[in-house]
XYZ file of N, CA and C in Angstrom:
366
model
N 0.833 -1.181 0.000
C 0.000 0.000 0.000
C 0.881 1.249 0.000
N 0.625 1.820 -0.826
C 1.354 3.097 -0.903
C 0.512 4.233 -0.693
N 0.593 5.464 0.183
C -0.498 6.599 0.510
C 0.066 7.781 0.141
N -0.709 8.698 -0.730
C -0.355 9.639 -1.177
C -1.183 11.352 -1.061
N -0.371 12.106 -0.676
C -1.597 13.006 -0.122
C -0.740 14.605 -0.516
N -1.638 15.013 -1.620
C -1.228 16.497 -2.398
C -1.649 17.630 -1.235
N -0.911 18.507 -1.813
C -0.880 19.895 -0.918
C -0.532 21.230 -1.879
N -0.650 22.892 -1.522
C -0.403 23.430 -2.221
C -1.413 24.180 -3.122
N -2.384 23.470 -2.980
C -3.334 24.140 -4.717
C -4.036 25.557 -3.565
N -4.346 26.231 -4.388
C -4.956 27.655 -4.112
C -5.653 28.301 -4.920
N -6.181 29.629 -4.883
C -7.073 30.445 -5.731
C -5.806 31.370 -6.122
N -4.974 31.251 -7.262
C -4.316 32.604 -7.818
C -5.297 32.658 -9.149
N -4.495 34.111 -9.411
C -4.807 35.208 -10.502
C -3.803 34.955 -11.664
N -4.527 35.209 -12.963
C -4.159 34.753 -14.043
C -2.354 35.185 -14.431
N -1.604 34.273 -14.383
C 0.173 34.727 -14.567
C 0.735 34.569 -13.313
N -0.042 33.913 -12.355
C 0.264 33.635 -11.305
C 1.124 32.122 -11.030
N 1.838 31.605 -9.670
C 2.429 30.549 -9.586
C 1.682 29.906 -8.324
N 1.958 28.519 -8.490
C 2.099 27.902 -7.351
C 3.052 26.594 -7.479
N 3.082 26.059 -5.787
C 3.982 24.541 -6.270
C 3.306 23.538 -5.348
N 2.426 22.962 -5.967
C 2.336 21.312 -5.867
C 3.373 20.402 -5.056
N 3.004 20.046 -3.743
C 3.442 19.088 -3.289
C 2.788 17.445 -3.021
N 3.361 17.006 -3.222
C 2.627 15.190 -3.098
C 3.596 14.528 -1.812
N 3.380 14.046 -0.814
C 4.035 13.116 0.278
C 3.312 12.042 -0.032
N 4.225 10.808 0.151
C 4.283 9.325 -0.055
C 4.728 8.853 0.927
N 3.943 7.783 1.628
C 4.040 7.057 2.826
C 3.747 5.656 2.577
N 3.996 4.417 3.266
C 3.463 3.364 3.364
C 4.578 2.068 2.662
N 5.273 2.627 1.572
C 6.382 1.711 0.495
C 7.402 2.671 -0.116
N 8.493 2.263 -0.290
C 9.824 2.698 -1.000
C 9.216 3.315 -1.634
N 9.255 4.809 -1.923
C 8.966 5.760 -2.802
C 10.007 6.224 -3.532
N 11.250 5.559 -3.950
C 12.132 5.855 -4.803
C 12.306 4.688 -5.997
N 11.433 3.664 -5.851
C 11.029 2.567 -7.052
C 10.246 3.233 -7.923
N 9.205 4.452 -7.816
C 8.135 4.687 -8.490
C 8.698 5.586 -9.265
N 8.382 5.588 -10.289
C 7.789 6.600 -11.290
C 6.376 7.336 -10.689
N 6.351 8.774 -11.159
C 5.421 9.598 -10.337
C 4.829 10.736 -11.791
N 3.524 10.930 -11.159
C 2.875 11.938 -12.614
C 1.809 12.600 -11.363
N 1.826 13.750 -12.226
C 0.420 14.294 -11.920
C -0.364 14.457 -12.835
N -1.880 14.534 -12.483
C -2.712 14.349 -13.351
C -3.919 15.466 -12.955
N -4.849 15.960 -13.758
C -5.878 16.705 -13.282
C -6.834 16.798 -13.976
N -7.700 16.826 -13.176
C -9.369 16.829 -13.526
C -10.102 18.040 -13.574
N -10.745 19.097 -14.476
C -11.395 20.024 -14.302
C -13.306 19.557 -14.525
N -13.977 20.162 -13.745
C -15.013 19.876 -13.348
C -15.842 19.698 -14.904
N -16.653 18.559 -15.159
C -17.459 18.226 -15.875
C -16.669 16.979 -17.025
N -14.957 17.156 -17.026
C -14.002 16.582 -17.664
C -13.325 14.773 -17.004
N -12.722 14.349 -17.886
C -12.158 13.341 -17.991
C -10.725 13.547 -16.838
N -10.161 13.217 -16.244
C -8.957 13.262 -15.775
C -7.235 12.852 -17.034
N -7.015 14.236 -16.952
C -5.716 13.782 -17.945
C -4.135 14.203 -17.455
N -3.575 13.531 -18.284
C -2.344 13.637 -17.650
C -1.526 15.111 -18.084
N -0.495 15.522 -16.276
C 0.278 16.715 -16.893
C 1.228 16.551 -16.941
N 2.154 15.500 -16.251
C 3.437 15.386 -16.161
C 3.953 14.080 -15.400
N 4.853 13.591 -15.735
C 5.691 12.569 -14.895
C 7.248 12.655 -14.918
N 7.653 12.008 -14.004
C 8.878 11.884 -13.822
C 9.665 10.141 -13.380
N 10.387 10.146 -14.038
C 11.365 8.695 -13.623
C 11.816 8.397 -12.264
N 11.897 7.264 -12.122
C 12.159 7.278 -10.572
C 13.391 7.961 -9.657
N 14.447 7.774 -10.613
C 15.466 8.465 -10.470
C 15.307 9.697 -10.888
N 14.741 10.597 -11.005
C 14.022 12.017 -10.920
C 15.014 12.539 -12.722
N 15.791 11.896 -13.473
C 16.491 12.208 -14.363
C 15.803 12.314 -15.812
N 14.313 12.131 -15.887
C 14.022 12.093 -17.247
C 12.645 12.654 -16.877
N 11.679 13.574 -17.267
C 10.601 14.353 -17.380
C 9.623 14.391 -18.579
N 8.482 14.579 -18.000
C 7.275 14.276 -19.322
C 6.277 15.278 -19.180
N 5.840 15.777 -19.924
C 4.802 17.028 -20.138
C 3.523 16.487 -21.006
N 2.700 16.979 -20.299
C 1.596 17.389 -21.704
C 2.039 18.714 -22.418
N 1.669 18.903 -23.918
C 2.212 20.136 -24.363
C 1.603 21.473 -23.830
N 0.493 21.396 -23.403
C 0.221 22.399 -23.262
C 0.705 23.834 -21.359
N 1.272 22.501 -20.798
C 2.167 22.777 -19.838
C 3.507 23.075 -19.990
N 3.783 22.362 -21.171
C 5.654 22.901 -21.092
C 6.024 24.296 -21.362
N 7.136 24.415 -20.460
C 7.770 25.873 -20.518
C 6.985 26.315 -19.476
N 6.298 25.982 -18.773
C 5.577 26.756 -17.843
C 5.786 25.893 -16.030
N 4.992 24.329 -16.173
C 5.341 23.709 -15.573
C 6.696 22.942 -15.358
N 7.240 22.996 -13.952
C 8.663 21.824 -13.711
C 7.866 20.433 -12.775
N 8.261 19.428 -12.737
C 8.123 18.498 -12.245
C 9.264 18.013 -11.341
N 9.418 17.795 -10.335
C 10.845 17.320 -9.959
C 10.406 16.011 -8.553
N 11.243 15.750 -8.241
C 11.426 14.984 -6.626
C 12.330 14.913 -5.696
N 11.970 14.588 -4.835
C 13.064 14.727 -3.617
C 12.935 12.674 -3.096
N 13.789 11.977 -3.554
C 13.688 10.522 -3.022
C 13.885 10.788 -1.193
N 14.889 11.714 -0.883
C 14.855 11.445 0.480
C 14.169 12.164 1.446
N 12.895 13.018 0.768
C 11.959 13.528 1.734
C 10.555 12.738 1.296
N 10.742 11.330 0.144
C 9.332 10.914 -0.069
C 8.293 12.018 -0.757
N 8.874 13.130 -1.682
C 7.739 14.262 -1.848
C 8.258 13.866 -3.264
N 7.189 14.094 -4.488
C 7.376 14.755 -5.533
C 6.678 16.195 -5.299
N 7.009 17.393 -6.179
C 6.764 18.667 -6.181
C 5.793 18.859 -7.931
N 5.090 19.987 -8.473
C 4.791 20.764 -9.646
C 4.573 21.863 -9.085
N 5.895 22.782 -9.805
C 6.143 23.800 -10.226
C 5.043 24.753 -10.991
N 4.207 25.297 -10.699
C 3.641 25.759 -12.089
C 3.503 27.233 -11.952
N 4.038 27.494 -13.078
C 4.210 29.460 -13.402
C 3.369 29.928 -15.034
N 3.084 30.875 -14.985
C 2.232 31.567 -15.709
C 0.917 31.045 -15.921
N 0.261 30.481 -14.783
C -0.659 30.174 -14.603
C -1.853 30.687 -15.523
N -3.146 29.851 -16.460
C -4.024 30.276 -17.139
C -5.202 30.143 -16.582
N -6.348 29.876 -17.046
C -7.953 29.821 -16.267
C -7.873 28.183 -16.615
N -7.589 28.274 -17.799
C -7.912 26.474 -17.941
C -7.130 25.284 -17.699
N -6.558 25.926 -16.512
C -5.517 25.238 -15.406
C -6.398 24.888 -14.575
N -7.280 25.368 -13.996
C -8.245 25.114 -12.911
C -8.563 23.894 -13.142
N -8.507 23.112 -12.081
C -8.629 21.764 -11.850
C -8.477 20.991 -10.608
N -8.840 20.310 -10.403
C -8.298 19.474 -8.921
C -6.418 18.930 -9.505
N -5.938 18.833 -9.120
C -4.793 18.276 -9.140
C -4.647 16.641 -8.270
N -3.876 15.933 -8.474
C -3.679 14.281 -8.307
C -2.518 13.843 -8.819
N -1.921 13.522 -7.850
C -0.363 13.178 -7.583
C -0.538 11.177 -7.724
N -0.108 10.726 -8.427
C -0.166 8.808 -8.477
C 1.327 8.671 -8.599
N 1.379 7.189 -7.966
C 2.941 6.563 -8.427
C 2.761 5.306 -9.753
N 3.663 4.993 -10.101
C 3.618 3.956 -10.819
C 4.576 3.102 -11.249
N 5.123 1.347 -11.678
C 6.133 1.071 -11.625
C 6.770 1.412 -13.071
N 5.789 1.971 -13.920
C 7.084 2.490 -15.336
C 6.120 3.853 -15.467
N 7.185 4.294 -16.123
C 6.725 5.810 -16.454
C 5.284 6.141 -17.414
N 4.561 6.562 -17.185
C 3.652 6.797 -18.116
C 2.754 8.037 -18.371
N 1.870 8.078 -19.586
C 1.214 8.985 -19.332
C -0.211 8.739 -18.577
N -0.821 7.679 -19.205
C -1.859 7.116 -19.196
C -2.449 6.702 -17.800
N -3.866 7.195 -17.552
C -4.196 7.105 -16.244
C -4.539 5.390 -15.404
N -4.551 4.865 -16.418
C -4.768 2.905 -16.273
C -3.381 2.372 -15.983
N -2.135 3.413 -16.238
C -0.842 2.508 -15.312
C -0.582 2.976 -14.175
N -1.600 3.607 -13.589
C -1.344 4.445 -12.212
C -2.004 3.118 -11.667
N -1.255 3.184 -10.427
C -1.337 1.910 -9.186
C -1.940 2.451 -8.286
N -1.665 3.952 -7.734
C -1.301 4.626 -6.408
C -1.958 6.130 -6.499
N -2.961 6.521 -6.051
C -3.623 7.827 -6.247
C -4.072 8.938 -5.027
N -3.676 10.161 -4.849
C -3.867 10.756 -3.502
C -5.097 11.470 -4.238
N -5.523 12.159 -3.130
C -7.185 12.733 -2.761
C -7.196 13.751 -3.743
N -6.414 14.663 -3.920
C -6.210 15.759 -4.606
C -6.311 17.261 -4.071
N -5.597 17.955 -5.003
C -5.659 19.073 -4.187
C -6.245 20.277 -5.504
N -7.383 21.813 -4.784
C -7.620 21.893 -5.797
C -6.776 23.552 -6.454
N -6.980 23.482 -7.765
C -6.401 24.916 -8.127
C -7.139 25.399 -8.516
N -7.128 26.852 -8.638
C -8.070 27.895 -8.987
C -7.599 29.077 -9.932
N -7.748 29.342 -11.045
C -7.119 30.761 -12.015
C -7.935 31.382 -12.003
N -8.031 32.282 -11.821
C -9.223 33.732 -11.944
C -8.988 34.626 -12.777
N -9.392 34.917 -13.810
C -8.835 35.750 -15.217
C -9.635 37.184 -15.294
């Protein structure tokens, strides 16, 4: 069992930042591959980003890159998202999962926290 629990999301204003934190408890959190993913209300849940377990290789949806970073910390159990120049159609719950290979796709996620939510106001 692996437990995962996001932090961080808020109400900013459009060009605004915040950073996404995820803590992992329960199993070795330096085996996983890690993504976040987000859901905006009435929508499908899709993917924004992942990272390798060894924190050395990074994945975007396009419409995040250059804006969002993804990173991790193996010895505090946290992955982090970075996100700067924040838009409206960012608004979404946010959802931090682990997984044992990298992916985009929400069916190789094993491991899913509650979520946390964001807000753009334009």
């Amino acid at each position: 069992q692996v437990q995962l629990v996001e932090s961080g999301g808020g109400l900013v204003q459009a060009g605004g930042s915040l950073r996404l934190s995820c803590a992992a408890s329960g199993r070795a959190f330096s085996i996983y591959a890690m993504g976040w993913f987000r859901q905006a209300a009435g929508k499908e849940r899709e993917f924004v980003a992942a990272i390798s377990w060894s924190g050395d290789n990074t994945y975007y949806r396009n419409s995040v890159k250059d804006r969002f970073t993804i990173s991790r910390d193996n010895a505090k159990n946290t992955v982090y998202l970075q996100m700067n120049s924040l838009k409206p159609e960012d608004t979404a719950v946010y959802y931090c999962a682990s997984t044992s290979i990298v992916s985009s796709r929400v069916k190789d996620y094993d491991f899913w926290g509650q979520g946390t939510q964001v807000t753009i106001s334009s």
